């Protein structure tokens, strides 16, 4: 199918884009990589009358380290992270995770910001942002605001972004060199959306866990950071027994989604499996 007709704008600056957005906010969509929006328009699930293409806005396409965080411009393509563009354990994690996102050609076009703004519950970058406590920067002609990841995702395909706001930047906290990370995902075929996935980051000293980050995705309407389990990991041995116990606890955190791909019971078992694997990888 082909999309319904629309007016097309390709602004040359963020300020121009923000004016266009504010003038057309009732019925307009931002076009980034187009990997989710264009199929939805072709199926006529979405019929915006105005498209604002942000692909000329190169200022939104950089990755920069400032102080204790990495700033990822919203227009940064997924494929940027095929290479180690971010230093240390965080960079290593992003390089691991990106290979689970769709297929190679989609990763060349799809963007980090588009993924967060789209808020698919099974999107890998949404799990990264949630588990690591990202800050998400939104700009509009009214000004700029920073939204914490736990306030940004409101549910399936729903975020805190207002109709006149552009997601401009994602800030992820850097990890010191003694952090180790693990990521595990299960999908039916390579490139499919995950039926369940987990991300773990651990700081271990002499076999004992000193700090932990843990999150799951693909199992409910948004990614979830397991803060209670993070606290319970601290002070325990980084051992198979500890990870088994935490994985079993993780099963009870959420009543998972049931859909044509998997039952809730299946996803509940999957949570335990991916959590155990992600923790074990981080400790290996
Ligand atoms: P677009 O499609 O251009 O936009 C998506 C939505 O976000 C639109 O509503 C748009 O208006 C809005 N938007 C985009 N950028 C901004 C912005 N800066 N500010 C405000 N709103 C904005 N993704 C995964 O995470 N994991 C997968 O396994 C996966 N598998 C896929 C398999 C296939 C076959 C396909 C086609 C896609 C898959 N995707 C997957 C989706 C892909 O990662 C998309 O790139 C991503 O979801 C959206 O990014 P985009 O830049 O293409 O956004």
mmCIF file of C-alpha atoms and ligand atoms in Angstrom:
data_model
loop_
_atom_site.group_PDB
_atom_site.id
_atom_site.type_symbol
_atom_site.label_atom_id
_atom_site.label_comp_id
_atom_site.label_asym_id
_atom_site.label_seq_id
_atom_site.Cartn_x
_atom_site.Cartn_y
_atom_site.Cartn_z
ATOM 1 C CA UNK A 1 0.000 0.000 0.000
ATOM 2 C CA UNK A 2 0.953 3.634 -0.307
ATOM 3 C CA UNK A 3 0.530 6.295 2.363
ATOM 4 C CA UNK A 4 -2.284 8.832 2.362
ATOM 5 C CA UNK A 5 -1.171 12.194 0.954
ATOM 6 C CA UNK A 6 0.741 14.583 3.186
ATOM 7 C CA UNK A 7 2.665 17.864 3.052
ATOM 8 C CA UNK A 8 6.429 17.374 3.326
ATOM 9 C CA UNK A 9 8.926 19.748 4.981
ATOM 10 C CA UNK A 10 12.685 19.273 5.302
ATOM 11 C CA UNK A 11 13.887 22.022 7.659
ATOM 12 C CA UNK A 12 17.564 23.042 7.616
ATOM 13 C CA UNK A 13 17.829 23.906 11.319
ATOM 14 C CA UNK A 14 16.361 22.767 14.624
ATOM 15 C CA UNK A 15 14.782 26.192 15.180
ATOM 16 C CA UNK A 16 13.035 25.958 11.786
ATOM 17 C CA UNK A 17 11.837 22.449 12.657
ATOM 18 C CA UNK A 18 10.465 23.653 16.002
ATOM 19 C CA UNK A 19 8.475 26.459 14.333
ATOM 20 C CA UNK A 20 7.022 23.985 11.810
ATOM 21 C CA UNK A 21 6.185 21.589 14.618
ATOM 22 C CA UNK A 22 4.476 24.226 16.689
ATOM 23 C CA UNK A 23 2.408 25.412 13.670
ATOM 24 C CA UNK A 24 1.338 21.883 12.661
ATOM 25 C CA UNK A 25 1.275 19.998 15.953
ATOM 26 C CA UNK A 26 -2.375 18.928 15.654
ATOM 27 C CA UNK A 27 -1.714 16.540 12.783
ATOM 28 C CA UNK A 28 1.959 16.118 12.058
ATOM 29 C CA UNK A 29 4.746 13.579 12.479
ATOM 30 C CA UNK A 30 8.510 13.869 12.654
ATOM 31 C CA UNK A 31 10.321 11.656 10.124
ATOM 32 C CA UNK A 32 13.701 10.357 11.361
ATOM 33 C CA UNK A 33 14.921 6.994 10.023
ATOM 34 C CA UNK A 34 11.414 6.142 8.833
ATOM 35 C CA UNK A 35 11.851 2.470 9.797
ATOM 36 C CA UNK A 36 8.746 2.436 12.017
ATOM 37 C CA UNK A 37 6.838 5.474 10.761
ATOM 38 C CA UNK A 38 6.871 4.701 7.026
ATOM 39 C CA UNK A 39 5.505 1.132 7.358
ATOM 40 C CA UNK A 40 2.765 2.455 9.671
ATOM 41 C CA UNK A 41 1.896 5.127 7.081
ATOM 42 C CA UNK A 42 1.973 2.625 4.226
ATOM 43 C CA UNK A 43 -0.493 0.420 6.110
ATOM 44 C CA UNK A 44 -2.498 3.595 6.809
ATOM 45 C CA UNK A 45 -2.316 2.968 10.526
ATOM 46 C CA UNK A 46 -1.067 6.572 10.643
ATOM 47 C CA UNK A 47 -2.229 9.362 8.317
ATOM 48 C CA UNK A 48 -0.420 12.542 9.354
ATOM 49 C CA UNK A 49 -1.222 15.444 7.040
ATOM 50 C CA UNK A 50 2.247 16.966 7.597
ATOM 51 C CA UNK A 51 5.657 15.253 7.738
ATOM 52 C CA UNK A 52 8.673 17.108 9.137
ATOM 53 C CA UNK A 53 11.802 15.333 7.936
ATOM 54 C CA UNK A 54 14.654 15.989 10.407
ATOM 55 C CA UNK A 55 17.381 14.223 8.409
ATOM 56 C CA UNK A 56 19.121 17.529 7.520
ATOM 57 C CA UNK A 57 19.616 18.399 11.192
ATOM 58 C CA UNK A 58 23.213 17.226 11.480
ATOM 59 C CA UNK A 59 23.552 18.919 14.880
ATOM 60 C CA UNK A 60 21.311 16.120 16.212
ATOM 61 C CA UNK A 61 23.589 13.391 14.866
ATOM 62 C CA UNK A 62 26.675 13.539 17.079
ATOM 63 C CA UNK A 63 27.901 11.387 19.975
ATOM 64 C CA UNK A 64 29.877 13.340 22.558
ATOM 65 C CA UNK A 65 31.335 12.585 25.962
ATOM 66 C CA UNK A 66 30.860 15.417 28.435
ATOM 67 C CA UNK A 67 31.913 14.939 32.067
ATOM 68 C CA UNK A 68 30.282 11.835 33.471
ATOM 69 C CA UNK A 69 27.880 11.184 30.611
ATOM 70 C CA UNK A 70 27.648 10.453 26.918
ATOM 71 C CA UNK A 71 25.332 12.616 24.875
ATOM 72 C CA UNK A 72 23.774 10.797 21.928
ATOM 73 C CA UNK A 73 22.093 13.058 19.379
ATOM 74 C CA UNK A 74 18.604 11.833 18.539
ATOM 75 C CA UNK A 75 19.472 11.413 14.852
ATOM 76 C CA UNK A 76 22.413 9.091 15.561
ATOM 77 C CA UNK A 77 21.861 5.952 13.455
ATOM 78 C CA UNK A 78 21.771 2.599 15.227
ATOM 79 C CA UNK A 79 24.712 1.451 13.049
ATOM 80 C CA UNK A 80 26.975 4.140 14.560
ATOM 81 C CA UNK A 81 27.359 1.759 17.511
ATOM 82 C CA UNK A 82 28.702 -1.067 15.363
ATOM 83 C CA UNK A 83 32.001 0.673 16.093
ATOM 84 C CA UNK A 84 33.293 1.545 19.554
ATOM 85 C CA UNK A 85 32.348 5.240 19.459
ATOM 86 C CA UNK A 86 31.880 5.384 23.243
ATOM 87 C CA UNK A 87 34.737 4.568 25.624
ATOM 88 C CA UNK A 88 34.779 1.946 28.360
ATOM 89 C CA UNK A 89 32.172 -0.579 29.502
ATOM 90 C CA UNK A 90 29.237 1.555 28.308
ATOM 91 C CA UNK A 91 30.677 1.607 24.778
ATOM 92 C CA UNK A 92 31.206 -2.142 24.915
ATOM 93 C CA UNK A 93 27.581 -2.623 26.006
ATOM 94 C CA UNK A 94 26.195 -0.424 23.194
ATOM 95 C CA UNK A 95 28.273 -2.371 20.659
ATOM 96 C CA UNK A 96 26.833 -5.649 21.965
ATOM 97 C CA UNK A 97 23.234 -4.456 22.093
ATOM 98 C CA UNK A 98 23.072 -2.849 18.641
ATOM 99 C CA UNK A 99 23.524 -6.189 16.884
ATOM 100 C CA UNK A 100 20.149 -7.308 18.234
ATOM 101 C CA UNK A 101 18.276 -4.405 16.626
ATOM 102 C CA UNK A 102 16.534 -5.490 13.432
ATOM 103 C CA UNK A 103 18.744 -6.158 10.387
ATOM 104 C CA UNK A 104 21.820 -4.432 8.986
ATOM 105 C CA UNK A 105 20.002 -2.157 6.443
ATOM 106 C CA UNK A 106 17.452 -1.047 9.066
ATOM 107 C CA UNK A 107 20.283 -0.182 11.448
ATOM 108 C CA UNK A 108 21.788 2.117 8.785
ATOM 109 C CA UNK A 109 18.641 4.285 8.728
ATOM 110 C CA UNK A 110 16.906 3.870 12.109
ATOM 111 C CA UNK A 111 17.885 6.343 14.821
ATOM 112 C CA UNK A 112 18.450 6.211 18.581
ATOM 113 C CA UNK A 113 15.997 9.071 19.155
ATOM 114 C CA UNK A 114 13.396 7.561 16.815
ATOM 115 C CA UNK A 115 13.552 4.330 18.755
ATOM 116 C CA UNK A 116 12.909 6.084 22.088
ATOM 117 C CA UNK A 117 10.200 8.358 20.668
ATOM 118 C CA UNK A 118 8.475 5.353 19.078
ATOM 119 C CA UNK A 119 8.628 3.525 22.456
ATOM 120 C CA UNK A 120 8.170 -0.026 21.275
ATOM 121 C CA UNK A 121 8.248 -2.097 24.497
ATOM 122 C CA UNK A 122 10.648 -4.541 22.810
ATOM 123 C CA UNK A 123 13.105 -1.886 21.557
ATOM 124 C CA UNK A 124 16.634 -2.498 22.790
ATOM 125 C CA UNK A 125 17.537 1.207 23.168
ATOM 126 C CA UNK A 126 14.459 1.721 25.367
ATOM 127 C CA UNK A 127 15.796 -0.982 27.701
ATOM 128 C CA UNK A 128 19.271 0.590 27.703
ATOM 129 C CA UNK A 129 17.780 4.017 28.527
ATOM 130 C CA UNK A 130 15.572 2.606 31.291
ATOM 131 C CA UNK A 131 18.079 0.290 32.949
ATOM 132 C CA UNK A 132 20.872 2.869 32.967
ATOM 133 C CA UNK A 133 18.702 5.811 34.039
ATOM 134 C CA UNK A 134 19.075 7.975 30.921
ATOM 135 C CA UNK A 135 18.137 11.630 30.711
ATOM 136 C CA UNK A 136 16.130 12.512 27.631
ATOM 137 C CA UNK A 137 16.224 16.063 26.294
ATOM 138 C CA UNK A 138 13.153 17.479 24.551
ATOM 139 C CA UNK A 139 13.080 20.819 22.697
ATOM 140 C CA UNK A 140 10.154 22.899 21.530
ATOM 141 C CA UNK A 141 9.621 26.561 20.639
ATOM 142 C CA UNK A 142 8.652 26.925 24.331
ATOM 143 C CA UNK A 143 12.155 25.877 25.463
ATOM 144 C CA UNK A 144 14.076 22.785 26.510
ATOM 145 C CA UNK A 145 13.441 20.245 29.262
ATOM 146 C CA UNK A 146 15.165 17.118 30.547
ATOM 147 C CA UNK A 147 13.059 14.058 31.291
ATOM 148 C CA UNK A 148 14.260 11.114 33.400
ATOM 149 C CA UNK A 149 13.860 7.760 31.649
ATOM 150 C CA UNK A 150 11.466 6.424 34.307
ATOM 151 C CA UNK A 151 9.123 9.337 33.550
ATOM 152 C CA UNK A 152 9.593 9.276 29.772
ATOM 153 C CA UNK A 153 7.997 5.937 28.818
ATOM 154 C CA UNK A 154 4.260 5.882 29.480
ATOM 155 C CA UNK A 155 3.318 2.605 27.784
ATOM 156 C CA UNK A 156 3.282 0.929 24.382
ATOM 157 C CA UNK A 157 4.114 3.581 21.725
ATOM 158 C CA UNK A 158 3.417 6.310 24.300
ATOM 159 C CA UNK A 159 5.880 8.770 25.823
ATOM 160 C CA UNK A 160 5.994 11.962 27.819
ATOM 161 C CA UNK A 161 6.870 13.975 24.649
ATOM 162 C CA UNK A 162 4.355 16.715 23.819
ATOM 163 C CA UNK A 163 3.086 17.156 20.249
ATOM 164 C CA UNK A 164 5.305 20.210 19.679
ATOM 165 C CA UNK A 165 8.498 18.643 21.085
ATOM 166 C CA UNK A 166 11.498 17.096 19.318
ATOM 167 C CA UNK A 167 13.541 14.564 21.219
ATOM 168 C CA UNK A 168 16.981 16.097 20.655
ATOM 169 C CA UNK A 169 19.421 14.171 22.807
ATOM 170 C CA UNK A 170 19.809 11.166 25.117
ATOM 171 C CA UNK A 171 22.328 11.317 27.973
ATOM 172 C CA UNK A 172 23.652 8.039 29.341
ATOM 173 C CA UNK A 173 25.857 7.879 32.443
ATOM 174 C CA UNK A 174 29.404 6.653 31.704
ATOM 175 C CA UNK A 175 30.593 3.561 33.567
ATOM 176 C CA UNK A 176 34.011 3.371 35.222
ATOM 177 C CA UNK A 177 36.417 0.738 33.891
ATOM 178 C CA UNK A 178 35.643 -1.762 36.670
ATOM 179 C CA UNK A 179 32.008 -2.204 35.531
ATOM 180 C CA UNK A 180 31.132 -5.279 33.468
ATOM 181 C CA UNK A 181 28.000 -5.711 31.399
ATOM 182 C CA UNK A 182 25.764 -8.464 30.063
ATOM 183 C CA UNK A 183 22.891 -8.427 27.587
ATOM 184 C CA UNK A 184 20.693 -11.339 26.637
ATOM 185 C CA UNK A 185 17.730 -11.446 24.295
ATOM 186 C CA UNK A 186 15.501 -14.154 22.926
ATOM 187 C CA UNK A 187 13.648 -13.736 19.637
ATOM 188 C CA UNK A 188 12.273 -16.324 17.222
ATOM 189 C CA UNK A 189 14.616 -15.334 14.390
ATOM 190 C CA UNK A 190 17.656 -13.070 14.249
ATOM 191 C CA UNK A 191 16.425 -9.512 13.663
ATOM 192 C CA UNK A 192 12.931 -10.060 15.090
ATOM 193 C CA UNK A 193 11.731 -8.021 18.043
ATOM 194 C CA UNK A 194 12.602 -9.672 21.366
ATOM 195 C CA UNK A 195 10.105 -11.861 23.206
ATOM 196 C CA UNK A 196 12.162 -11.059 26.273
ATOM 197 C CA UNK A 197 15.529 -9.461 27.041
ATOM 198 C CA UNK A 198 17.624 -8.425 30.019
ATOM 199 C CA UNK A 199 20.485 -6.028 30.610
ATOM 200 C CA UNK A 200 22.835 -6.278 33.579
ATOM 201 C CA UNK A 201 25.779 -4.167 34.685
ATOM 202 C CA UNK A 202 27.827 -5.105 37.739
ATOM 203 C CA UNK A 203 30.766 -3.689 39.663
ATOM 204 C CA UNK A 204 32.446 -6.587 41.425
ATOM 205 C CA UNK A 205 35.307 -6.455 43.954
ATOM 206 C CA UNK A 206 36.944 -9.671 45.178
ATOM 207 C CA UNK A 207 33.963 -11.705 43.996
ATOM 208 C CA UNK A 208 31.408 -9.513 45.812
ATOM 209 C CA UNK A 209 28.901 -7.300 43.980
ATOM 210 C CA UNK A 210 29.376 -3.651 44.941
ATOM 211 C CA UNK A 211 26.946 -1.975 42.498
ATOM 212 C CA UNK A 212 24.350 -3.282 40.057
ATOM 213 C CA UNK A 213 22.025 -2.189 37.264
ATOM 214 C CA UNK A 214 19.376 -4.587 36.012
ATOM 215 C CA UNK A 215 16.479 -4.204 33.575
ATOM 216 C CA UNK A 216 14.138 -6.267 31.430
ATOM 217 C CA UNK A 217 12.287 -5.494 28.204
ATOM 218 C CA UNK A 218 9.908 -7.017 25.694
ATOM 219 C CA UNK A 219 7.723 -8.574 28.378
ATOM 220 C CA UNK A 220 5.253 -5.787 29.213
ATOM 221 C CA UNK A 221 4.152 -2.376 27.934
ATOM 222 C CA UNK A 222 7.562 -0.803 28.569
ATOM 223 C CA UNK A 223 11.091 -1.684 29.715
ATOM 224 C CA UNK A 224 11.432 -2.060 33.489
ATOM 225 C CA UNK A 225 14.380 -1.260 35.737
ATOM 226 C CA UNK A 226 14.528 -3.822 38.579
ATOM 227 C CA UNK A 227 15.782 -1.483 41.297
ATOM 228 C CA UNK A 228 14.733 -3.710 44.195
ATOM 229 C CA UNK A 229 16.729 -6.586 42.721
ATOM 230 C CA UNK A 230 19.677 -4.262 42.053
ATOM 231 C CA UNK A 231 19.731 -3.467 45.790
ATOM 232 C CA UNK A 232 19.401 -7.125 46.700
ATOM 233 C CA UNK A 233 22.415 -8.010 44.517
ATOM 234 C CA UNK A 234 24.713 -5.615 46.372
ATOM 235 C CA UNK A 235 26.871 -7.355 49.007
ATOM 236 C CA UNK A 236 26.223 -10.836 47.602
ATOM 237 C CA UNK A 237 28.724 -13.144 45.921
ATOM 238 C CA UNK A 238 28.759 -12.907 42.127
ATOM 239 C CA UNK A 239 27.919 -16.601 41.901
ATOM 240 C CA UNK A 240 25.598 -18.855 39.954
ATOM 241 C CA UNK A 241 23.485 -19.400 43.119
ATOM 242 C CA UNK A 242 23.012 -15.633 43.586
ATOM 243 C CA UNK A 243 22.043 -15.159 39.936
ATOM 244 C CA UNK A 244 19.607 -18.105 40.069
ATOM 245 C CA UNK A 245 17.889 -16.645 43.131
ATOM 246 C CA UNK A 246 17.640 -13.149 41.589
ATOM 247 C CA UNK A 247 16.375 -14.581 38.291
ATOM 248 C CA UNK A 248 13.590 -16.411 40.122
ATOM 249 C CA UNK A 249 12.633 -13.193 41.930
ATOM 250 C CA UNK A 250 12.580 -11.342 38.596
ATOM 251 C CA UNK A 251 9.833 -13.708 37.353
ATOM 252 C CA UNK A 252 7.437 -12.195 39.885
ATOM 253 C CA UNK A 253 8.075 -8.524 39.133
ATOM 254 C CA UNK A 254 5.512 -8.187 36.366
ATOM 255 C CA UNK A 255 2.544 -10.031 34.858
ATOM 256 C CA UNK A 256 3.917 -10.344 31.325
ATOM 257 C CA UNK A 257 2.146 -9.556 28.076
ATOM 258 C CA UNK A 258 0.389 -12.432 26.301
ATOM 259 C CA UNK A 259 0.153 -12.138 22.504
ATOM 260 C CA UNK A 260 0.303 -14.234 19.344
ATOM 261 C CA UNK A 261 4.057 -14.668 19.820
ATOM 262 C CA UNK A 262 4.127 -15.994 23.389
ATOM 263 C CA UNK A 263 1.893 -16.638 26.402
ATOM 264 C CA UNK A 264 2.353 -14.784 29.693
ATOM 265 C CA UNK A 265 3.619 -18.011 31.329
ATOM 266 C CA UNK A 266 6.202 -18.469 28.597
ATOM 267 C CA UNK A 267 7.437 -14.895 29.020
ATOM 268 C CA UNK A 268 7.574 -15.358 32.794
ATOM 269 C CA UNK A 269 9.975 -18.277 32.337
ATOM 270 C CA UNK A 270 11.882 -16.282 29.747
ATOM 271 C CA UNK A 271 12.430 -13.417 32.211
ATOM 272 C CA UNK A 272 14.227 -15.792 34.592
ATOM 273 C CA UNK A 273 16.322 -17.198 31.734
ATOM 274 C CA UNK A 274 17.448 -13.890 30.220
ATOM 275 C CA UNK A 275 18.113 -12.303 33.641
ATOM 276 C CA UNK A 276 20.289 -15.243 34.690
ATOM 277 C CA UNK A 277 22.184 -15.146 31.393
ATOM 278 C CA UNK A 278 22.719 -11.374 31.449
ATOM 279 C CA UNK A 279 23.990 -11.461 35.048
ATOM 280 C CA UNK A 280 26.272 -14.423 34.324
ATOM 281 C CA UNK A 281 27.702 -12.677 31.254
ATOM 282 C CA UNK A 282 28.364 -9.528 33.295
ATOM 283 C CA UNK A 283 30.209 -11.547 35.943
ATOM 284 C CA UNK A 284 32.202 -13.728 33.516
HETATM 285 P P1 LIG B 1 10.852 6.835 12.531
HETATM 286 O O1 LIG B 1 10.293 5.587 11.951
HETATM 287 O O2 LIG B 1 11.230 7.907 11.597
HETATM 288 O O3 LIG B 1 9.842 7.431 13.619
HETATM 289 C C1 LIG B 1 9.226 6.603 14.592
HETATM 290 C C2 LIG B 1 8.331 7.477 15.491
HETATM 291 O O4 LIG B 1 9.124 8.313 16.327
HETATM 292 C C3 LIG B 1 7.429 8.415 14.721
HETATM 293 O O5 LIG B 1 6.236 8.575 15.454
HETATM 294 C C4 LIG B 1 8.205 9.715 14.682
HETATM 295 O O6 LIG B 1 7.372 10.848 14.511
HETATM 296 C C5 LIG B 1 8.869 9.710 16.042
HETATM 297 N N1 LIG B 1 10.168 10.376 16.086
HETATM 298 C C6 LIG B 1 11.303 9.991 15.417
HETATM 299 N N2 LIG B 1 12.327 10.770 15.769
HETATM 300 C C7 LIG B 1 11.850 11.673 16.655
HETATM 301 C C8 LIG B 1 12.446 12.739 17.384
HETATM 302 N N3 LIG B 1 13.763 13.021 17.287
HETATM 303 N N4 LIG B 1 11.665 13.465 18.214
HETATM 304 C C9 LIG B 1 10.341 13.167 18.348
HETATM 305 N N5 LIG B 1 9.720 12.173 17.686
HETATM 306 C C10 LIG B 1 10.469 11.436 16.850
HETATM 307 N N6 LIG B 1 13.658 -1.805 16.581
HETATM 308 C C11 LIG B 1 14.219 -2.343 17.678
HETATM 309 O O7 LIG B 1 14.485 -1.609 18.637
HETATM 310 N N7 LIG B 1 14.498 -3.697 17.741
HETATM 311 C C12 LIG B 1 14.225 -4.544 16.717
HETATM 312 O O8 LIG B 1 14.503 -5.748 16.811
HETATM 313 C C13 LIG B 1 13.620 -3.988 15.539
HETATM 314 N N8 LIG B 1 13.300 -4.780 14.491
HETATM 315 C C14 LIG B 1 12.747 -4.207 13.372
HETATM 316 C C15 LIG B 1 12.473 -5.022 12.289
HETATM 317 C C16 LIG B 1 11.927 -4.469 11.139
HETATM 318 C C17 LIG B 1 11.618 -5.379 9.969
HETATM 319 C C18 LIG B 1 11.684 -3.052 11.063
HETATM 320 C C19 LIG B 1 11.136 -2.433 9.813
HETATM 321 C C20 LIG B 1 11.974 -2.236 12.149
HETATM 322 C C21 LIG B 1 12.503 -2.796 13.316
HETATM 323 N N9 LIG B 1 12.796 -2.006 14.415
HETATM 324 C C22 LIG B 1 13.364 -2.579 15.524
HETATM 325 C C23 LIG B 1 12.479 -0.557 14.439
HETATM 326 C C24 LIG B 1 13.706 0.297 14.109
HETATM 327 O O9 LIG B 1 14.686 0.178 15.124
HETATM 328 C C25 LIG B 1 13.349 1.798 13.995
HETATM 329 O O10 LIG B 1 14.495 2.362 13.493
HETATM 330 C C26 LIG B 1 12.969 2.559 15.263
HETATM 331 O O11 LIG B 1 11.913 1.994 15.964
HETATM 332 C C27 LIG B 1 12.466 3.961 14.924
HETATM 333 O O12 LIG B 1 13.507 4.755 14.549
HETATM 334 P P2 LIG B 1 13.427 5.649 13.256
HETATM 335 O O13 LIG B 1 14.565 6.593 13.343
HETATM 336 O O14 LIG B 1 13.342 4.793 12.052
HETATM 337 O O15 LIG B 1 12.059 6.489 13.504
#
